[in-house]
Short mmCIF file of C-alpha atoms and ligand atoms in Angstrom, two decimals:
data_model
loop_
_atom_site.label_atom_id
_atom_site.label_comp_id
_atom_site.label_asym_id
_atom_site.label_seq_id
_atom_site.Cartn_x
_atom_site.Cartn_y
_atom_site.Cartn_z
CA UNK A 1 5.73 97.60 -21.48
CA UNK A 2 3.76 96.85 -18.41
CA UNK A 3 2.54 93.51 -20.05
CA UNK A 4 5.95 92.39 -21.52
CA UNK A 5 7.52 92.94 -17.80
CA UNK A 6 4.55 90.74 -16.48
CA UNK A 7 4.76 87.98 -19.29
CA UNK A 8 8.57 87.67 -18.82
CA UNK A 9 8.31 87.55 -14.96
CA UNK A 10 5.82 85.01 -15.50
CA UNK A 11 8.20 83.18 -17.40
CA UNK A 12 10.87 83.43 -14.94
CA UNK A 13 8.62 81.96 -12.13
CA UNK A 14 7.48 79.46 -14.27
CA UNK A 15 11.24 78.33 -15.34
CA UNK A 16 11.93 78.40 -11.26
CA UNK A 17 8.68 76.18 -10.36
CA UNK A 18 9.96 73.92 -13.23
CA UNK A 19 13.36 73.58 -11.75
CA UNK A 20 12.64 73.13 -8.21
CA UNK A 21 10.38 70.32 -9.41
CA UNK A 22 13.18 69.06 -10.92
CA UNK A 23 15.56 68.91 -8.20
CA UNK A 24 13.04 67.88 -5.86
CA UNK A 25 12.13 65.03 -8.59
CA UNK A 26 15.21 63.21 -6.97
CA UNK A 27 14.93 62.25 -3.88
CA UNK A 28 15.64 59.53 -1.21
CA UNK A 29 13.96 57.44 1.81
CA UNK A 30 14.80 54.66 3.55
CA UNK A 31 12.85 52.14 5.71
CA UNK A 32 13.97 48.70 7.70
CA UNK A 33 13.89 45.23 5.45
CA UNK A 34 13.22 43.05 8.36
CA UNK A 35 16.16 41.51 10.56
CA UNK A 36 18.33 38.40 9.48
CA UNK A 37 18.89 35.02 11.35
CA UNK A 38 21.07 36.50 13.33
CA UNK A 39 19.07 39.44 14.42
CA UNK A 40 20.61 42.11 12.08
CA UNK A 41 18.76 44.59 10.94
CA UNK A 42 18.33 45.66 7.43
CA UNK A 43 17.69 48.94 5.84
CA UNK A 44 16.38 49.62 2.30
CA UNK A 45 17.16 53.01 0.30
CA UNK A 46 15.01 54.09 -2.12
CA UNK A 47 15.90 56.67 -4.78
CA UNK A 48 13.89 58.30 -7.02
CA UNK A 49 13.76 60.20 -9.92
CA UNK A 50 10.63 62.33 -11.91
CA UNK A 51 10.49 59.96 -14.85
CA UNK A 52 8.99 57.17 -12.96
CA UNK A 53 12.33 55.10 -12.35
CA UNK A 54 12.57 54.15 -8.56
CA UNK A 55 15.67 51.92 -7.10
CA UNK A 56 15.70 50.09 -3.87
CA UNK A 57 19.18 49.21 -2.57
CA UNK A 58 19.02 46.80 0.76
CA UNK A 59 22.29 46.84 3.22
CA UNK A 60 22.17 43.10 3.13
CA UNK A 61 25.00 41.99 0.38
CA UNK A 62 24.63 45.61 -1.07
CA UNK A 63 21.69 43.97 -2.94
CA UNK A 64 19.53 45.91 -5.54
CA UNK A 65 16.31 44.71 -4.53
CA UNK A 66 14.23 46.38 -7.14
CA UNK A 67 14.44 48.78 -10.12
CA UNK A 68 11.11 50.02 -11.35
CA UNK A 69 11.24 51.68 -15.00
CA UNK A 70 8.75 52.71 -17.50
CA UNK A 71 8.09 50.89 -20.57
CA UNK A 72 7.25 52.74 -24.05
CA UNK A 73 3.49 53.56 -22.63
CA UNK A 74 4.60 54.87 -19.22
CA UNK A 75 3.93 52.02 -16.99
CA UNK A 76 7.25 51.32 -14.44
CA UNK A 77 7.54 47.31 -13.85
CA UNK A 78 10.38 45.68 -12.25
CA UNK A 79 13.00 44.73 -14.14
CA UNK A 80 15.33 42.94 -11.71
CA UNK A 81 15.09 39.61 -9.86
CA UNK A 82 14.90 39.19 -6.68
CA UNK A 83 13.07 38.81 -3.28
CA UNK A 84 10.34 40.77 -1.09
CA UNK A 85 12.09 39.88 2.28
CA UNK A 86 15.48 39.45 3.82
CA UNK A 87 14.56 35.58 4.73
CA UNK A 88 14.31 35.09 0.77
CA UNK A 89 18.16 36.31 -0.37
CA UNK A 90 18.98 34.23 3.27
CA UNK A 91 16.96 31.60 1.91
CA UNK A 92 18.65 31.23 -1.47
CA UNK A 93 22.92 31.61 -1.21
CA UNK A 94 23.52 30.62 -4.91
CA UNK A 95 21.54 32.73 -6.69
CA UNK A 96 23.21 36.00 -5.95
CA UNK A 97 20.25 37.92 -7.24
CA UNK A 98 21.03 42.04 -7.33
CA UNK A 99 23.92 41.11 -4.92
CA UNK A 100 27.80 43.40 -4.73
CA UNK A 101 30.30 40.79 -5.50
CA UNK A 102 33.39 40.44 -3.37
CA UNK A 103 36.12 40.02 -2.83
CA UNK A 104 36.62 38.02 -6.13
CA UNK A 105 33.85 38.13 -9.08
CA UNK A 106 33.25 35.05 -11.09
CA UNK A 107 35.96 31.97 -10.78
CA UNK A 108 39.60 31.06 -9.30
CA UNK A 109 40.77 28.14 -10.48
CA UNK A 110 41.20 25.53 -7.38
CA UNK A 111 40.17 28.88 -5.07
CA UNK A 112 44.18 28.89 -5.40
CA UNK A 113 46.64 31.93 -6.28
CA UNK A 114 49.65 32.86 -5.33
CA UNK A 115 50.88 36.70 -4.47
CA UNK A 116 54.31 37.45 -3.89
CA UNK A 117 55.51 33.53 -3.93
CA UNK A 118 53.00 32.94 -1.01
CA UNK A 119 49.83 30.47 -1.64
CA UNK A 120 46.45 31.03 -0.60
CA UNK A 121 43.55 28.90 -0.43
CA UNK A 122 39.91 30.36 -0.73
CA UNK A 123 37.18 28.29 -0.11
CA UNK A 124 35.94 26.01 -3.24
CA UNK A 125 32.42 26.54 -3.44
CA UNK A 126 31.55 25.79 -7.69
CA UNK A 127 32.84 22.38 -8.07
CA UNK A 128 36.65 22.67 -7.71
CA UNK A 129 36.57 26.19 -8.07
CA UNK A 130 36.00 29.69 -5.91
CA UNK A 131 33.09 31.62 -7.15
CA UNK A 132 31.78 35.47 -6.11
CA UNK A 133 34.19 35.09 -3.49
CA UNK A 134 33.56 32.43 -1.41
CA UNK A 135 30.66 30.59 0.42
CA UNK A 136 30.60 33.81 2.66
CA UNK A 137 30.91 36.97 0.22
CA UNK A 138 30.10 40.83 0.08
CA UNK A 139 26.69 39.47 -0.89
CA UNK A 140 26.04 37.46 2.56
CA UNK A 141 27.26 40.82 4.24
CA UNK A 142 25.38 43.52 6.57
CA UNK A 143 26.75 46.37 4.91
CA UNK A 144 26.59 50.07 6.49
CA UNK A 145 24.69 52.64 4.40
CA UNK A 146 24.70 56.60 4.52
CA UNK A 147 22.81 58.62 2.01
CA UNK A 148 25.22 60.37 -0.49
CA UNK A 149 24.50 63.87 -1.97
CA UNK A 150 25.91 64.93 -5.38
CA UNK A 151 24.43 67.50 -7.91
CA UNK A 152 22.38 66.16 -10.33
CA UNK A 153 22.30 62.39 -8.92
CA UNK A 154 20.37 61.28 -5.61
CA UNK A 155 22.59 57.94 -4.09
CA UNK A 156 23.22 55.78 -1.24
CA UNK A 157 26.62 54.85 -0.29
CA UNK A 158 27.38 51.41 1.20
CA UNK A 159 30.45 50.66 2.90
CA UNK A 160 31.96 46.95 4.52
CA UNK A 161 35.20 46.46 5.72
CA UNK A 162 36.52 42.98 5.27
CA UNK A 163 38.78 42.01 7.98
CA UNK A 164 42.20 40.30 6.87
CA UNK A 165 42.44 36.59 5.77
CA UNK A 166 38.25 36.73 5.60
CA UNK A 167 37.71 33.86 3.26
CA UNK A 168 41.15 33.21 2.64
CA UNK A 169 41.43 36.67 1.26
CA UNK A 170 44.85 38.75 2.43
CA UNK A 171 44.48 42.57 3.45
CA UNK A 172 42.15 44.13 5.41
CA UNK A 173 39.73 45.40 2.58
CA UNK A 174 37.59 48.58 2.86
CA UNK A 175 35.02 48.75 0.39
CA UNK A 176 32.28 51.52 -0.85
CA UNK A 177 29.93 51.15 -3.68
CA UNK A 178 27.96 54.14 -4.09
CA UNK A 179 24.39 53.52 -6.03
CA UNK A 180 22.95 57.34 -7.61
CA UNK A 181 20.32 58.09 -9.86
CA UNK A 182 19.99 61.36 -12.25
CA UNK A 183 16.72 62.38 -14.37
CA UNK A 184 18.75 60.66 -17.31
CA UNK A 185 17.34 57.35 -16.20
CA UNK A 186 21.05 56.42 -15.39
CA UNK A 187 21.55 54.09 -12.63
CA UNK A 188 24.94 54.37 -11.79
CA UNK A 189 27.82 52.27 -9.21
CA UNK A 190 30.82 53.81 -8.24
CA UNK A 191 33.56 50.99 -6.24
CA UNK A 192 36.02 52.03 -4.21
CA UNK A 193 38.83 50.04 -1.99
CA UNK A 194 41.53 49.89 -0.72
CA UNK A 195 43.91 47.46 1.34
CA UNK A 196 46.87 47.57 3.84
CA UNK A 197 48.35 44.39 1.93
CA UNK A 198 49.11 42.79 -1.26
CA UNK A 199 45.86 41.22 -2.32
CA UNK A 200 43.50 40.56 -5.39
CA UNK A 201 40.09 42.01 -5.90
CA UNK A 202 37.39 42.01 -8.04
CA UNK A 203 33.93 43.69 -7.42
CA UNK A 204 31.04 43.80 -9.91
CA UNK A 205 27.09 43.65 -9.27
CA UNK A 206 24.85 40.29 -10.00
CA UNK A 207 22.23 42.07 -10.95
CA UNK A 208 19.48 39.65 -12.92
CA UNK A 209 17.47 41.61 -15.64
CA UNK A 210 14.71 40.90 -17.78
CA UNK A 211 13.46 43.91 -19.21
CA UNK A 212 9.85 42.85 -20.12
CA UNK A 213 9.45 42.54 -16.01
CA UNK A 214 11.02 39.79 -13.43
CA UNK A 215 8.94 36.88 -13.75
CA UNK A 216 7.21 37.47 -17.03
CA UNK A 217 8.96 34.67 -18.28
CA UNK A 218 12.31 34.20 -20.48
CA UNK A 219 14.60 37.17 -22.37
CA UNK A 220 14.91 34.48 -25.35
CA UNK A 221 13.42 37.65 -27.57
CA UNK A 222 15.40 40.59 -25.79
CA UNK A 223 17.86 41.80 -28.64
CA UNK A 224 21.39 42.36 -27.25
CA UNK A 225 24.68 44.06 -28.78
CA UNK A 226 27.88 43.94 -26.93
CA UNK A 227 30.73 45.90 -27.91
CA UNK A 228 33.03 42.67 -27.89
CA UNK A 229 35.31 41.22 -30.59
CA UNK A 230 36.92 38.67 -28.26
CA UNK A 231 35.94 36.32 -25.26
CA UNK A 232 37.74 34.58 -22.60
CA UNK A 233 36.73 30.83 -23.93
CA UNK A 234 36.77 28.06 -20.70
CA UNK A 235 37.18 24.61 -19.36
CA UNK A 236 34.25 22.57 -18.99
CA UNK A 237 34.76 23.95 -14.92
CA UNK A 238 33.84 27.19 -16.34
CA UNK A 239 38.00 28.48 -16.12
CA UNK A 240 39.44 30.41 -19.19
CA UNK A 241 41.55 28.51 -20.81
CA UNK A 242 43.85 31.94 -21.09
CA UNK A 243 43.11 32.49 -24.87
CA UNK A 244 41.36 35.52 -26.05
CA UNK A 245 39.29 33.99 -29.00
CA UNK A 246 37.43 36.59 -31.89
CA UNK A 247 33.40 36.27 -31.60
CA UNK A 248 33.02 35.72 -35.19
CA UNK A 249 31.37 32.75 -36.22
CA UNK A 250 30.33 31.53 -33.07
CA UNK A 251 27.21 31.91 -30.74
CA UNK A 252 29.36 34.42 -28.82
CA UNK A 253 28.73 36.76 -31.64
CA UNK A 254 26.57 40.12 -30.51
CA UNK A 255 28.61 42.15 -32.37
CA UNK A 256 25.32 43.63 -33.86
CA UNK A 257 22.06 43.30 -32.14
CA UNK A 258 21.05 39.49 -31.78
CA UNK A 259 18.11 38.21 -29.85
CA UNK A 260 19.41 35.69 -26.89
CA UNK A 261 17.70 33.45 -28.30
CA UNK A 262 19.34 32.87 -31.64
CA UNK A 263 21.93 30.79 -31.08
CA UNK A 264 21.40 30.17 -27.51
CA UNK A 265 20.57 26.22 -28.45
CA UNK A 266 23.64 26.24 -31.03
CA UNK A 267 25.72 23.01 -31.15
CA UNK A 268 28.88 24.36 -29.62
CA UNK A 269 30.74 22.97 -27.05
CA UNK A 270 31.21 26.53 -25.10
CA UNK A 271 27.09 26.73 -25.02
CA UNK A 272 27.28 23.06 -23.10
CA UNK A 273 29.82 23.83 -20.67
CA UNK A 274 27.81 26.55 -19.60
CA UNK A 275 24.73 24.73 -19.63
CA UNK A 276 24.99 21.24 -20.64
CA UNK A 277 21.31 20.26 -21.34
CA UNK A 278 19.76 23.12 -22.82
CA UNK A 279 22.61 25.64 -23.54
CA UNK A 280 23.16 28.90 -22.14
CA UNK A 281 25.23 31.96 -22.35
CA UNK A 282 27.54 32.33 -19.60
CA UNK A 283 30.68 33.93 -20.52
CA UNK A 284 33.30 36.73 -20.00
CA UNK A 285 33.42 38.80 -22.76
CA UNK A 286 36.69 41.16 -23.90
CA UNK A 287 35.14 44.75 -24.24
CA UNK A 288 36.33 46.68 -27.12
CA UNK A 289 35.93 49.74 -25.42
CA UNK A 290 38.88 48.73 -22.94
CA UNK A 291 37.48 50.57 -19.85
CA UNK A 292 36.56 53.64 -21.53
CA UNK A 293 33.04 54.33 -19.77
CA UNK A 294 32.26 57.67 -22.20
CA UNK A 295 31.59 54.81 -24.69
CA UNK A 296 28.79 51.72 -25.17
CA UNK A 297 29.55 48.88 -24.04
CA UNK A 298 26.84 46.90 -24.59
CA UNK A 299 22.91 47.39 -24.83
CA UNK A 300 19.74 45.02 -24.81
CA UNK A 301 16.29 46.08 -26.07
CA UNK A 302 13.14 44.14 -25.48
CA UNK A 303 10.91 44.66 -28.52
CA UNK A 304 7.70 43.86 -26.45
CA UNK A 305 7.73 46.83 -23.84
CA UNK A 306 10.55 49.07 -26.00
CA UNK A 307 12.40 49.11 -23.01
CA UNK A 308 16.22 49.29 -23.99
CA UNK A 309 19.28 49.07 -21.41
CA UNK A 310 22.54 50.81 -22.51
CA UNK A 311 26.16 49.67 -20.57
CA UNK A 312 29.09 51.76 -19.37
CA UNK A 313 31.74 50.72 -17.45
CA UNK A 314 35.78 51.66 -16.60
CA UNK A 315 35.66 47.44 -16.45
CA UNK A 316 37.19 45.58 -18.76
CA UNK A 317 35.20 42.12 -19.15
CA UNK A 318 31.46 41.49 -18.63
CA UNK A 319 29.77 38.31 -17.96
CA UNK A 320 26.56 38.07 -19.33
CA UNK A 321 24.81 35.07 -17.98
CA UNK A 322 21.18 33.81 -19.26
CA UNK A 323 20.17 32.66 -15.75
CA UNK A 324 21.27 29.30 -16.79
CA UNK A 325 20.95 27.94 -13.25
CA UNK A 326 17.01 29.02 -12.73
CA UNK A 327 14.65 26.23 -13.07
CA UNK A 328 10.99 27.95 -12.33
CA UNK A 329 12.05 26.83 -8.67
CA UNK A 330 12.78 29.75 -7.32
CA UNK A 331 9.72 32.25 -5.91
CA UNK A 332 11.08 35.67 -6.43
CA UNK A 333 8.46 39.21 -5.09
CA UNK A 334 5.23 39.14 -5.28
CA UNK A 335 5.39 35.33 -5.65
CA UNK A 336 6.54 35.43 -9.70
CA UNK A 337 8.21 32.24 -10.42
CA UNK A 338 11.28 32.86 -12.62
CA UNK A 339 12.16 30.14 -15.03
CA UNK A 340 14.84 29.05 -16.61
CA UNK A 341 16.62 32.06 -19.04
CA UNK A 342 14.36 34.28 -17.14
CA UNK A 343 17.02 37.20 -16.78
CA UNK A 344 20.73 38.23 -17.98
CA UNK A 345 23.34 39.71 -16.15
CA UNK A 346 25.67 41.95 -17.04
CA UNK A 347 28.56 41.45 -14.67
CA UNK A 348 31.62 43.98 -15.61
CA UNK A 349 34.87 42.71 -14.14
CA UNK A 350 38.27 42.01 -15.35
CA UNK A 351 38.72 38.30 -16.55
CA UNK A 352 37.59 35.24 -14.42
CA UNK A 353 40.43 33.99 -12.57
CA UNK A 354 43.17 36.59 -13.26
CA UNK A 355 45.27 35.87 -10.34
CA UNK A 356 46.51 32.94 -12.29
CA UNK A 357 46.18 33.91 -15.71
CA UNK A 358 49.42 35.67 -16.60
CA UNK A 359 47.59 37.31 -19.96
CA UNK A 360 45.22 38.78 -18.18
CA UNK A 361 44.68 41.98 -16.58
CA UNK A 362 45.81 42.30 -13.01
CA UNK A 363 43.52 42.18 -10.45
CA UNK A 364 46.26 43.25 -7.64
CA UNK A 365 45.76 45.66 -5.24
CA UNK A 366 48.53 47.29 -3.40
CA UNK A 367 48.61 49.15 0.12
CA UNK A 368 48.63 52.61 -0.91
CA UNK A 369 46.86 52.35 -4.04
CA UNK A 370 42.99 52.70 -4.50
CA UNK A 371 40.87 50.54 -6.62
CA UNK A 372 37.96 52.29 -8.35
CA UNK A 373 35.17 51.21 -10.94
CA UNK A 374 32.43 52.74 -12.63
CA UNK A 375 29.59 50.87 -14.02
CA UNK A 376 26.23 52.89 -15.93
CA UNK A 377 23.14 51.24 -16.74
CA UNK A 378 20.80 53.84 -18.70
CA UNK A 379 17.74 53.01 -19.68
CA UNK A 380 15.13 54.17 -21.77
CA UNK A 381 11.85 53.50 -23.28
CA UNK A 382 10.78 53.96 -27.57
C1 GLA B 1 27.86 34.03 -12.58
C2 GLA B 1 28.53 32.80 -12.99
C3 GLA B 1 27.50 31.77 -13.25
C4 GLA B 1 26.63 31.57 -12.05
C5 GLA B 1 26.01 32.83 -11.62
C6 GLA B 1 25.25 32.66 -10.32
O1 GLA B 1 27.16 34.57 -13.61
O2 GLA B 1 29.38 32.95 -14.10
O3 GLA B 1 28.13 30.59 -13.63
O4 GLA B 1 27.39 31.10 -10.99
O5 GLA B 1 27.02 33.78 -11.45
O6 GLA B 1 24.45 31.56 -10.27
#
């Protein structure tokens, strides 16, 4: 009897030493990133879980500056692009590596819509066309940051309020984007805004992955699926043309699991307006789940390391871009070069340029209402 008592009690203290250990396996830090041209200072957030995964978050452009997970034998690399110091994102404005995109993800025709029969003009800064925003976007922005405190998920909560007519934009926009990790290996971001006029908005993340590690060269062999029986095909400016057009039998195909590589030099005039010489993949893609975020969305495994990214979002498009515009030019941390198809993104959004695209979703925001997105990347290693 005496024994039993012991052995259970043992048990019990055991099971509470295990989950303490577990809660405190999440936890948070943060430390200055060095001080912009201007003199600003940056912070970086750091949140960690027990299985090894570790993201850094930086209040400049609401950046993820780093995202360490483990690969099949336990060993965390990086697996996003980016820079060890604020002068490097200052350094290099097109690149948009990690960065929170605002106001306006991906293109507007002519950086010209209309809302309520009045015009606006936003600055042209992709050829003819507005991209991310403007020259001047959420991800050229000092952003404020509080820690954020949920069961089960340790986060940091950014927050930038963009004053009325900023780039051309109408409304005086306050934005959050909360970045939390659980012990699922789930990275998640949570958007939130809202406006006090008529205006058009949409917010995604630029993160650049390669899942073998940044800078260990191109994702040519990483094996992706997305969830997508339609795309958004486009001009040779990179503008949808309107039409929703099926995947099958064309490179846009990843209905079932397809290296990037495949078809990535295919003769197709889609893979040359998105990267005339070479090809590339660069593309807005119609999710068949249709914003539900309790399913898959899309997923990319890299053979090599086992590492395998799943994607949930309430977002109804993603652009997945092969880093078409990286030419081994760029010197990313710890001085890793990263070349051309050296990372994809997964950017979930509604369509490029819905203000003027009467088929496509609406990407209006009224006073009053409250935009909100949810975008999960889980990750895990067989
Ligand atoms: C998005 C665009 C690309 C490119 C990158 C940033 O993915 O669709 O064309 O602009 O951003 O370089």
């Amino acid at each position: 009897m005496h024994r039993t008592l012991t052995l259970s009690g043992l048990r019990l203290s055991l099971m509470i030493a295990t989950l303490s250990a577990h809660a405190a396996g999440l936890t948070s830090e943060h430390s200055a990133f060095g001080t912009t041209s201007d003199g600003a200072p940056i912070e970086k957030y750091t949140l960690r879980n027990s299985h090894g995964m570790q993201a850094s978050i930086i209040t400049w452009g609401g950046v993820l500056q780093s995202l360490m997970v483990p690969d099949k034998n336990g060993k965390a690399d990086d697996v996003v692009l980016g820079f060890d110091d604020i002068q490097g994102y200052q350094a290099n404005p097109t690149v948009y590596f990690g960065a929170t995109i605002g106001r306006f993800g991906n293109r507007i025709a002519g950086g010209k819509f209309s809302l309520d029969g009045k015009q606006y003009q936003v600055p042209t800064n992709d050829g003819p066309n507005s991209l991310h925003g403007g020259s001047q976007g959420f991800d050229k922005r000092v952003w404020k940051a509080e820690a954020s405190k949920e069961k089960g998920w340790v986060g940091v909560t950014l927050t930038y309020t963009s004053p009325d007519g900023e780039m051309g934009f109408p409304g005086t926009l306050e934005t959050h984007v909360t970045y939390s990790l659980n012990e699922k290996n789930e990275l998640r971001i949570q958007y939130r805004a809202t406006t006090d006029k008529p205006t058009v908005l949409n917010l995604t993340n630029h993160s650049y992955f390669n899942l073998a590690g940044a800078g260990s060269g191109d994702v040519l062999k990483q094996v992706a699926t997305v969830y997508a029986s339609t795309y958004t095909p486009v001009n040779s400016t990179l503008i949808p043309t309107g039409e929703l057009a099926p995947v099958a039998g064309t490179p846009m195909d990843f209905l079932h699991p397809t290296a990037f590589g495949k078809n990535i030099h295919a003769d197709h005039p889609q893979l040359k307006f998105a990267e005339p010489k070479q090809g590339g993949f660069d593309f807005n893609w119609v999710l068949d789940t249709k914003g539900n975020v309790g399913k898959l969305a899309a997923e990319v495994r890299d053979p090599q390391s086992g590492r395998h990214l799943q994607l949930y979002t309430t977002e109804p498009g993603v652009q997945l871009y092969t880093g078409n515009f990286l030419d081994g030019t760029v010197k990313g941390k710890a001085g890793k070069v990263y070349p051309h198809w050296g990372a994809f993104t997964l950017e979930t959004q509604h369509y490029p340029d819905a203000p003027n695209q009467p088929n496509f979703l609406s990407t209006r925001l009224d006073p009053g209402k409250v935009y909100t997105q949810t975008t999960l990347f889980k990750f895990s290693n067989k």
